[in-house]
Coordinates of N, CA and C in Angstrom, one line a residue:
L1 N 8.3 16.8 7.5 CA 8.0 15.4 7.5 C 6.5 15.2 7.1
S2 N 6.2 14.1 6.4 CA 4.8 13.8 6.0 C 4.6 12.3 6.4
I3 N 3.4 12.0 6.7 CA 3.0 10.6 6.9 C 2.8 10.1 5.5
A4 N 3.7 9.3 5.0 CA 3.6 8.8 3.6 C 2.6 7.6 3.4
A5 N 2.5 6.8 4.5 CA 1.6 5.6 4.4 C 1.2 5.2 5.8
V6 N -0.1 4.8 5.9 CA -0.6 4.2 7.1 C -0.9 2.7 6.7
N7 N 0.0 1.8 7.0 CA -0.2 0.4 6.5 C -0.9 -0.5 7.5
A8 N -0.7 -0.2 8.8 CA -1.3 -1.0 9.8 C -1.3 -0.2 11.1
P9 N -2.0 -0.6 12.1 CA -2.1 0.2 13.3 C -0.8 0.7 13.9
N10 N 0.3 -0.1 13.8 CA 1.6 0.3 14.3 C 2.7 0.4 13.2
L11 N 2.2 0.5 11.9 CA 3.2 0.5 10.8 C 2.9 1.8 9.9
L12 N 3.7 2.8 10.2 CA 3.6 4.0 9.5 C 4.9 4.2 8.7
V13 N 4.7 5.0 7.6 CA 5.9 5.3 6.8 C 5.9 6.9 6.8
F14 N 7.1 7.4 7.1 CA 7.2 8.9 7.1 C 8.1 9.2 5.9
S15 N 7.9 10.4 5.3 CA 8.6 10.8 4.2 C 9.1 12.2 4.4
G16 N 10.3 12.6 3.9 CA 10.8 13.9 4.1 C 12.2 14.0 3.9
E17 N 12.8 15.1 4.2 CA 14.2 15.3 4.0 C 15.0 14.4 5.0
T18 N 16.1 13.9 4.5 CA 16.9 12.9 5.1 C 17.2 13.3 6.6
D19 N 17.6 14.5 6.8 CA 18.0 14.9 8.2 C 16.8 14.8 9.1
F20 N 15.6 15.2 8.7 CA 14.4 15.1 9.5 C 14.1 13.6 9.8
I21 N 14.2 12.8 8.7 CA 13.9 11.4 8.9 C 14.9 10.7 9.9
E22 N 16.1 11.1 9.8 CA 17.1 10.5 10.7 C 16.9 11.0 12.1
Q23 N 16.5 12.2 12.3 CA 16.1 12.7 13.6 C 14.9 12.0 14.2
L24 N 13.9 11.8 13.4 CA 12.7 11.1 13.8 C 13.1 9.6 14.2
K25 N 13.9 9.0 13.4 CA 14.4 7.6 13.8 C 15.1 7.6 15.2
K26 N 15.9 8.6 15.4 CA 16.6 8.7 16.7 C 15.6 8.8 17.8
E27 N 14.6 9.7 17.6 CA 13.6 9.9 18.7 C 12.7 8.6 18.9
L28 N 12.3 8.0 17.8 CA 11.6 6.8 18.0 C 12.4 5.7 18.7
D29 N 13.6 5.5 18.2 CA 14.5 4.5 18.8 C 14.7 4.8 20.3
S30 N 14.9 6.1 20.7 CA 15.1 6.4 22.1 C 13.8 6.2 22.9
D31 N 12.7 6.2 22.3 CA 11.4 5.9 23.0 C 11.1 4.4 22.9
G32 N 12.0 3.6 22.4 CA 11.8 2.1 22.4 C 10.9 1.7 21.3
K33 N 10.7 2.5 20.3 CA 9.8 2.1 19.2 C 10.7 1.7 18.0
K34 N 10.4 0.6 17.4 CA 11.2 0.1 16.3 C 11.0 0.9 15.1
S35 N 12.1 1.3 14.4 CA 12.0 2.0 13.2 C 13.1 1.6 12.3
V36 N 12.8 1.7 11.0 CA 13.8 1.2 9.9 C 13.8 2.3 8.9
L37 N 15.0 2.6 8.4 CA 15.1 3.6 7.3 C 14.9 2.8 6.0
L38 N 14.0 3.3 5.2 CA 13.7 2.7 3.9 C 14.6 3.3 2.8
H39 N 15.1 2.5 1.9 CA 15.9 3.1 0.9 C 15.1 3.3 -0.3
T40 N 14.8 4.6 -0.6 CA 14.0 5.0 -1.7 C 14.7 6.1 -2.5
S41 N 14.3 6.3 -3.7 CA 14.9 7.3 -4.6 C 14.4 8.7 -4.3
H42 N 13.1 8.8 -3.8 CA 12.5 10.1 -3.7 C 11.6 10.0 -2.4
A43 N 11.2 11.2 -1.9 CA 10.3 11.3 -0.8 C 8.9 11.2 -1.3
F44 N 8.5 10.0 -1.8 CA 7.1 9.9 -2.3 C 6.1 10.2 -1.3
H45 N 4.9 10.5 -1.7 CA 3.8 10.8 -0.8 C 4.1 11.9 0.2
S46 N 4.7 12.9 -0.3 CA 5.0 14.1 0.6 C 5.1 15.3 -0.3
A47 N 5.2 16.4 0.4 CA 5.3 17.7 -0.3 C 6.6 17.8 -1.1
M48 N 7.5 17.0 -0.8 CA 8.8 17.0 -1.5 C 8.6 16.6 -3.0
M49 N 7.5 16.1 -3.3 CA 7.2 15.8 -4.7 C 6.6 17.0 -5.5
L50 N 6.3 18.1 -4.8 CA 5.7 19.3 -5.4 C 6.5 19.8 -6.6
P51 N 7.8 19.8 -6.6 CA 8.5 20.3 -7.8 C 8.2 19.6 -9.1
I52 N 7.7 18.4 -9.1 CA 7.4 17.7 -10.4 C 5.9 17.8 -10.8
V53 N 5.1 18.4 -9.9 CA 3.6 18.4 -10.2 C 3.2 19.0 -11.5
T54 N 3.9 20.1 -11.9 CA 3.5 20.8 -13.1 C 3.8 19.9 -14.3
E55 N 5.0 19.3 -14.3 CA 5.3 18.4 -15.4 C 4.5 17.1 -15.4
F56 N 4.3 16.6 -14.2 CA 3.4 15.4 -14.0 C 2.0 15.7 -14.6
T57 N 1.5 16.9 -14.2 CA 0.1 17.2 -14.7 C 0.1 17.3 -16.2
K58 N 1.1 17.8 -16.8 CA 1.1 17.9 -18.3 C 1.1 16.5 -18.9
E59 N 1.8 15.6 -18.3 CA 1.9 14.2 -18.8 C 0.5 13.5 -18.5
L60 N -0.1 13.7 -17.4 CA -1.4 13.1 -17.1 C -2.5 13.6 -18.1
K61 N -2.4 14.8 -18.5 CA -3.4 15.4 -19.4 C -3.3 14.7 -20.8
R62 N -2.1 14.1 -21.1 CA -1.9 13.4 -22.4 C -2.5 12.0 -22.3
V63 N -2.8 11.5 -21.1 CA -3.3 10.1 -21.0 C -4.8 10.1 -21.1
K64 N -5.3 9.1 -21.9 CA -6.7 8.8 -22.0 C -7.1 7.8 -21.0
F65 N -7.6 8.2 -19.8 CA -7.9 7.3 -18.8 C -9.2 6.6 -19.1
K66 N -9.3 5.3 -18.9 CA -10.5 4.5 -19.2 C -11.1 4.1 -17.9
T67 N -12.4 3.7 -18.0 CA -13.1 3.3 -16.8 C -12.6 1.9 -16.3
P68 N -12.3 1.8 -15.0 CA -11.8 0.5 -14.5 C -12.8 -0.6 -14.8
Q69 N -12.3 -1.7 -15.2 CA -13.1 -2.9 -15.5 C -13.3 -3.8 -14.3
I70 N -12.4 -3.6 -13.3 CA -12.5 -4.4 -12.1 C -12.5 -3.4 -10.9
A71 N -13.4 -3.5 -10.0 CA -13.5 -2.7 -8.8 C -12.2 -2.9 -8.0
Y72 N -11.7 -1.8 -7.4 CA -10.6 -1.9 -6.5 C -10.6 -0.7 -5.5
I73 N -9.9 -0.9 -4.4 CA -9.8 0.1 -3.4 C -8.7 1.1 -3.7
S74 N -9.1 2.3 -3.5 CA -8.1 3.4 -3.8 C -7.2 3.6 -2.6
N75 N -5.9 3.7 -2.8 CA -5.0 4.0 -1.7 C -5.1 5.5 -1.3
V76 N -5.8 6.3 -2.1 CA -5.9 7.7 -1.8 C -7.0 8.0 -0.9
T77 N -8.2 7.3 -1.1 CA -9.4 7.5 -0.2 C -9.6 6.4 0.8
G78 N -9.0 5.2 0.5 CA -9.3 4.1 1.4 C -10.7 3.5 1.2
D79 N -11.3 3.8 0.0 CA -12.6 3.3 -0.3 C -12.6 2.9 -1.8
W80 N -13.7 2.3 -2.2 CA -13.8 1.9 -3.6 C -13.6 3.0 -4.6
I81 N -12.8 2.7 -5.6 CA -12.5 3.7 -6.6 C -13.8 4.2 -7.3
K82 N -13.8 5.4 -7.7 CA -15.0 5.9 -8.5 C -14.5 6.3 -9.9
E83 N -15.3 6.1 -10.8 CA -14.9 6.3 -12.2 C -14.4 7.8 -12.4
D84 N -15.1 8.7 -11.8 CA -14.7 10.1 -12.0 C -13.3 10.4 -11.4
E85 N -13.0 9.7 -10.3 CA -11.7 9.9 -9.7 C -10.6 9.5 -10.6
V86 N -10.7 8.3 -11.1 CA -9.6 7.6 -11.9 C -9.4 8.4 -13.1
Q87 N -10.3 9.1 -13.7 CA -10.2 9.8 -14.9 C -9.8 11.3 -14.7
N88 N -9.6 11.7 -13.5 CA -9.3 13.1 -13.2 C -7.8 13.1 -12.8
P89 N -7.0 13.9 -13.6 CA -5.5 14.0 -13.3 C -5.3 14.4 -11.8
Q90 N -6.2 15.2 -11.2 CA -5.9 15.6 -9.8 C -5.9 14.4 -8.9
Y91 N -6.6 13.4 -9.2 CA -6.6 12.2 -8.4 C -5.2 11.6 -8.3
W92 N -4.5 11.6 -9.4 CA -3.1 11.0 -9.5 C -2.1 11.9 -8.9
I93 N -2.4 13.2 -8.9 CA -1.5 14.2 -8.2 C -1.7 14.0 -6.7
N94 N -2.9 13.8 -6.3 CA -3.2 13.5 -4.8 C -2.5 12.2 -4.4
H95 N -2.5 11.2 -5.3 CA -1.8 10.0 -5.0 C -0.3 10.2 -4.8
L96 N 0.3 11.0 -5.7 CA 1.7 11.3 -5.6 C 2.1 12.0 -4.3
L97 N 1.2 13.0 -3.9 CA 1.6 13.8 -2.7 C 1.0 13.4 -1.4
G98 N -0.1 12.6 -1.4 CA -0.8 12.3 -0.2 C -0.4 11.0 0.4
T99 N -1.0 10.7 1.6 CA -0.7 9.5 2.4 C -1.4 8.3 1.7
V100 N -0.7 7.2 1.6 CA -1.3 6.0 1.2 C -2.1 5.4 2.3
R101 N -3.4 5.2 2.1 CA -4.3 4.7 3.1 C -4.6 3.2 3.0
F102 N -3.5 2.4 3.1 CA -3.7 1.0 2.9 C -4.5 0.4 4.0
M103 N -4.3 0.8 5.3 CA -5.1 0.2 6.4 C -6.6 0.6 6.2
A104 N -6.9 1.8 5.8 CA -8.3 2.2 5.6 C -8.9 1.3 4.6
G105 N -8.2 1.0 3.5 CA -8.7 0.2 2.4 C -9.0 -1.2 2.9
L106 N -8.1 -1.8 3.7 CA -8.3 -3.1 4.3 C -9.6 -3.1 5.2
Q107 N -9.7 -2.0 6.0 CA -10.8 -1.9 6.9 C -12.1 -1.8 6.1
R108 N -12.1 -1.1 5.0 CA -13.3 -1.0 4.1 C -13.6 -2.4 3.6
L109 N -12.6 -3.1 3.1 CA -12.9 -4.5 2.6 C -13.4 -5.4 3.6
S110 N -13.0 -5.2 4.9 CA -13.4 -6.1 5.9 C -14.9 -5.9 6.4
K111 N -15.5 -4.8 5.9 CA -16.9 -4.6 6.2 C -17.7 -5.7 5.5
D112 N -17.3 -6.2 4.4 CA -17.9 -7.3 3.7 C -17.4 -8.6 4.2
K113 N -18.3 -9.4 4.8 CA -17.8 -10.6 5.5 C -17.4 -11.7 4.5
N114 N -16.8 -12.7 5.0 CA -16.4 -13.9 4.2 C -15.4 -13.5 3.1
R115 N -14.5 -12.7 3.3 CA -13.5 -12.4 2.3 C -12.2 -13.2 2.6
F116 N -11.5 -13.5 1.5 CA -10.2 -14.1 1.7 C -9.2 -13.1 1.0
Y117 N -8.0 -13.1 1.6 CA -7.0 -12.2 1.1 C -5.8 -12.9 0.7
I118 N -5.3 -12.7 -0.6 CA -4.1 -13.4 -1.0 C -3.2 -12.4 -1.7
E119 N -1.9 -12.3 -1.2 CA -0.9 -11.4 -1.8 C -0.3 -12.1 -3.0
I120 N -0.4 -11.4 -4.1 CA 0.1 -11.9 -5.4 C 1.5 -11.3 -5.6
G121 N 2.5 -12.2 -5.7 CA 3.9 -11.7 -5.9 C 4.8 -12.2 -4.8
P122 N 6.1 -11.9 -4.9 CA 7.1 -12.4 -4.0 C 7.0 -11.6 -2.7
G123 N 7.2 -12.3 -1.6 CA 7.3 -11.7 -0.3 C 6.0 -11.8 0.4
N124 N 5.9 -11.1 1.6 CA 4.7 -11.1 2.4 C 4.5 -9.8 3.1
T125 N 4.9 -8.7 2.5 CA 4.8 -7.4 3.1 C 3.3 -7.1 3.3
L126 N 2.5 -7.2 2.3 CA 1.1 -6.8 2.4 C 0.3 -7.8 3.2
T127 N 0.8 -9.1 3.2 CA 0.2 -10.1 4.1 C 0.4 -9.7 5.5
T128 N 1.6 -9.2 5.8 CA 1.9 -8.8 7.2 C 1.0 -7.7 7.6
F129 N 0.9 -6.7 6.7 CA 0.0 -5.5 7.0 C -1.4 -6.0 7.3
A130 N -1.9 -6.9 6.4 CA -3.3 -7.3 6.5 C -3.6 -8.1 7.8
R131 N -2.7 -8.9 8.2 CA -2.9 -9.7 9.4 C -2.9 -8.8 10.6
Q132 N -2.3 -7.6 10.6 CA -2.3 -6.7 11.7 C -3.6 -5.8 11.7
C133 N -4.2 -5.7 10.5 CA -5.4 -4.9 10.4 C -6.7 -5.7 10.5
L134 N -6.7 -6.9 10.1 CA -7.9 -7.8 10.1 C -7.9 -8.7 11.2
N135 N -9.1 -9.0 11.7 CA -9.2 -9.9 12.9 C -9.1 -11.3 12.5
D136 N -10.1 -11.9 12.1 CA -10.1 -13.4 11.9 C -10.2 -13.7 10.4
E137 N -9.8 -12.8 9.5 CA -9.8 -13.0 8.1 C -8.7 -14.0 7.7
V138 N -8.9 -14.7 6.6 CA -7.9 -15.6 6.0 C -7.0 -14.7 5.1
V139 N -5.7 -14.8 5.4 CA -4.7 -14.0 4.7 C -3.6 -14.9 4.4
V140 N -3.2 -15.0 3.1 CA -2.1 -15.9 2.7 C -1.3 -15.1 1.6
S141 N -0.1 -15.6 1.4 CA 0.8 -15.1 0.4 C 0.9 -16.1 -0.7
S142 N 1.0 -15.7 -1.9 CA 1.1 -16.7 -3.0 C 2.5 -17.2 -3.2
L143 N 3.5 -16.4 -3.0 CA 4.9 -16.8 -3.1 C 5.6 -16.6 -1.8
R144 N 6.6 -17.4 -1.5 CA 7.3 -17.3 -0.3 C 8.2 -16.1 -0.3
H145 N 8.5 -15.6 0.9 CA 9.5 -14.5 1.0 C 10.8 -15.0 0.6
P146 N 11.6 -14.2 -0.1 CA 12.9 -14.6 -0.6 C 13.8 -15.2 0.5
N147 N 13.7 -14.8 1.7 CA 14.5 -15.4 2.8 C 14.0 -16.7 3.3
Q148 N 12.8 -17.1 3.0 CA 12.3 -18.4 3.5 C 12.9 -19.5 2.7
S149 N 13.2 -20.6 3.3 CA 13.9 -21.7 2.7 C 12.9 -22.8 2.2
V150 N 11.6 -22.6 2.4 CA 10.6 -23.6 2.0 C 10.5 -23.6 0.5
N151 N 10.2 -24.8 0.0 CA 10.1 -25.0 -1.5 C 8.9 -24.2 -2.0
D152 N 9.1 -23.5 -3.2 CA 8.0 -22.7 -3.8 C 6.7 -23.4 -4.0
F153 N 6.8 -24.7 -4.5 CA 5.6 -25.5 -4.8 C 4.9 -25.8 -3.5
E154 N 5.7 -26.1 -2.5 CA 5.1 -26.4 -1.2 C 4.3 -25.2 -0.6
H155 N 5.0 -24.0 -0.7 CA 4.4 -22.8 -0.2 C 3.0 -22.5 -0.9
I156 N 3.0 -22.6 -2.2 CA 1.8 -22.2 -2.9 C 0.7 -23.3 -2.6
L157 N 1.1 -24.5 -2.5 CA 0.1 -25.6 -2.2 C -0.5 -25.3 -0.8
N158 N 0.4 -24.9 0.2 CA -0.1 -24.6 1.5 C -1.1 -23.4 1.5
S159 N -0.8 -22.4 0.7 CA -1.6 -21.2 0.6 C -3.0 -21.6 0.0
L160 N -2.9 -22.4 -1.1 CA -4.2 -22.8 -1.8 C -5.0 -23.7 -0.8
G161 N -4.3 -24.6 -0.1 CA -5.0 -25.4 0.9 C -5.7 -24.6 2.0
T162 N -5.0 -23.6 2.4 CA -5.7 -22.7 3.4 C -6.9 -22.0 2.8
L163 N -6.8 -21.5 1.6 CA -8.0 -20.9 1.0 C -9.1 -21.9 0.8
W164 N -8.8 -23.1 0.3 CA -9.8 -24.1 0.0 C -10.5 -24.6 1.3
S165 N -9.7 -24.8 2.4 CA -10.3 -25.3 3.6 C -11.1 -24.2 4.3
N166 N -11.0 -23.0 3.9 CA -11.8 -21.9 4.5 C -13.0 -21.6 3.6

């Protein structure tokens, strides 16, 4: 088993062989900890991706990586991306095999005060993570969750209103 992602203080994703994941779920459930099996095609962010590293590296070496034009937080390091990282194929291999450090990235962003966070796209998964990691920061989603019955226009106006009022 590998820790595939640390999304929030109590939201981890484990990756590994199905039998081990199912056993972990049973143990967590018996301890009263909520767990959900994710439906994925591969055990991303784990050693189970090692068999593709050679081929993946060949493909990465064919790519001409460019300097990022917009600063962003790396899910590999949990800190601001560095030009030499993004242009190094090993960085992308580390991303494939290593833990996603989403919570660390949010914590890094929160060091700079007066930030607002908006999730772009359907749903509110990242908004949920952010609300658990950040104290009094403004966090909104741009689009409603597919299961919400609120009007799309109303949802985006409420989100924009929240941003504007803050």
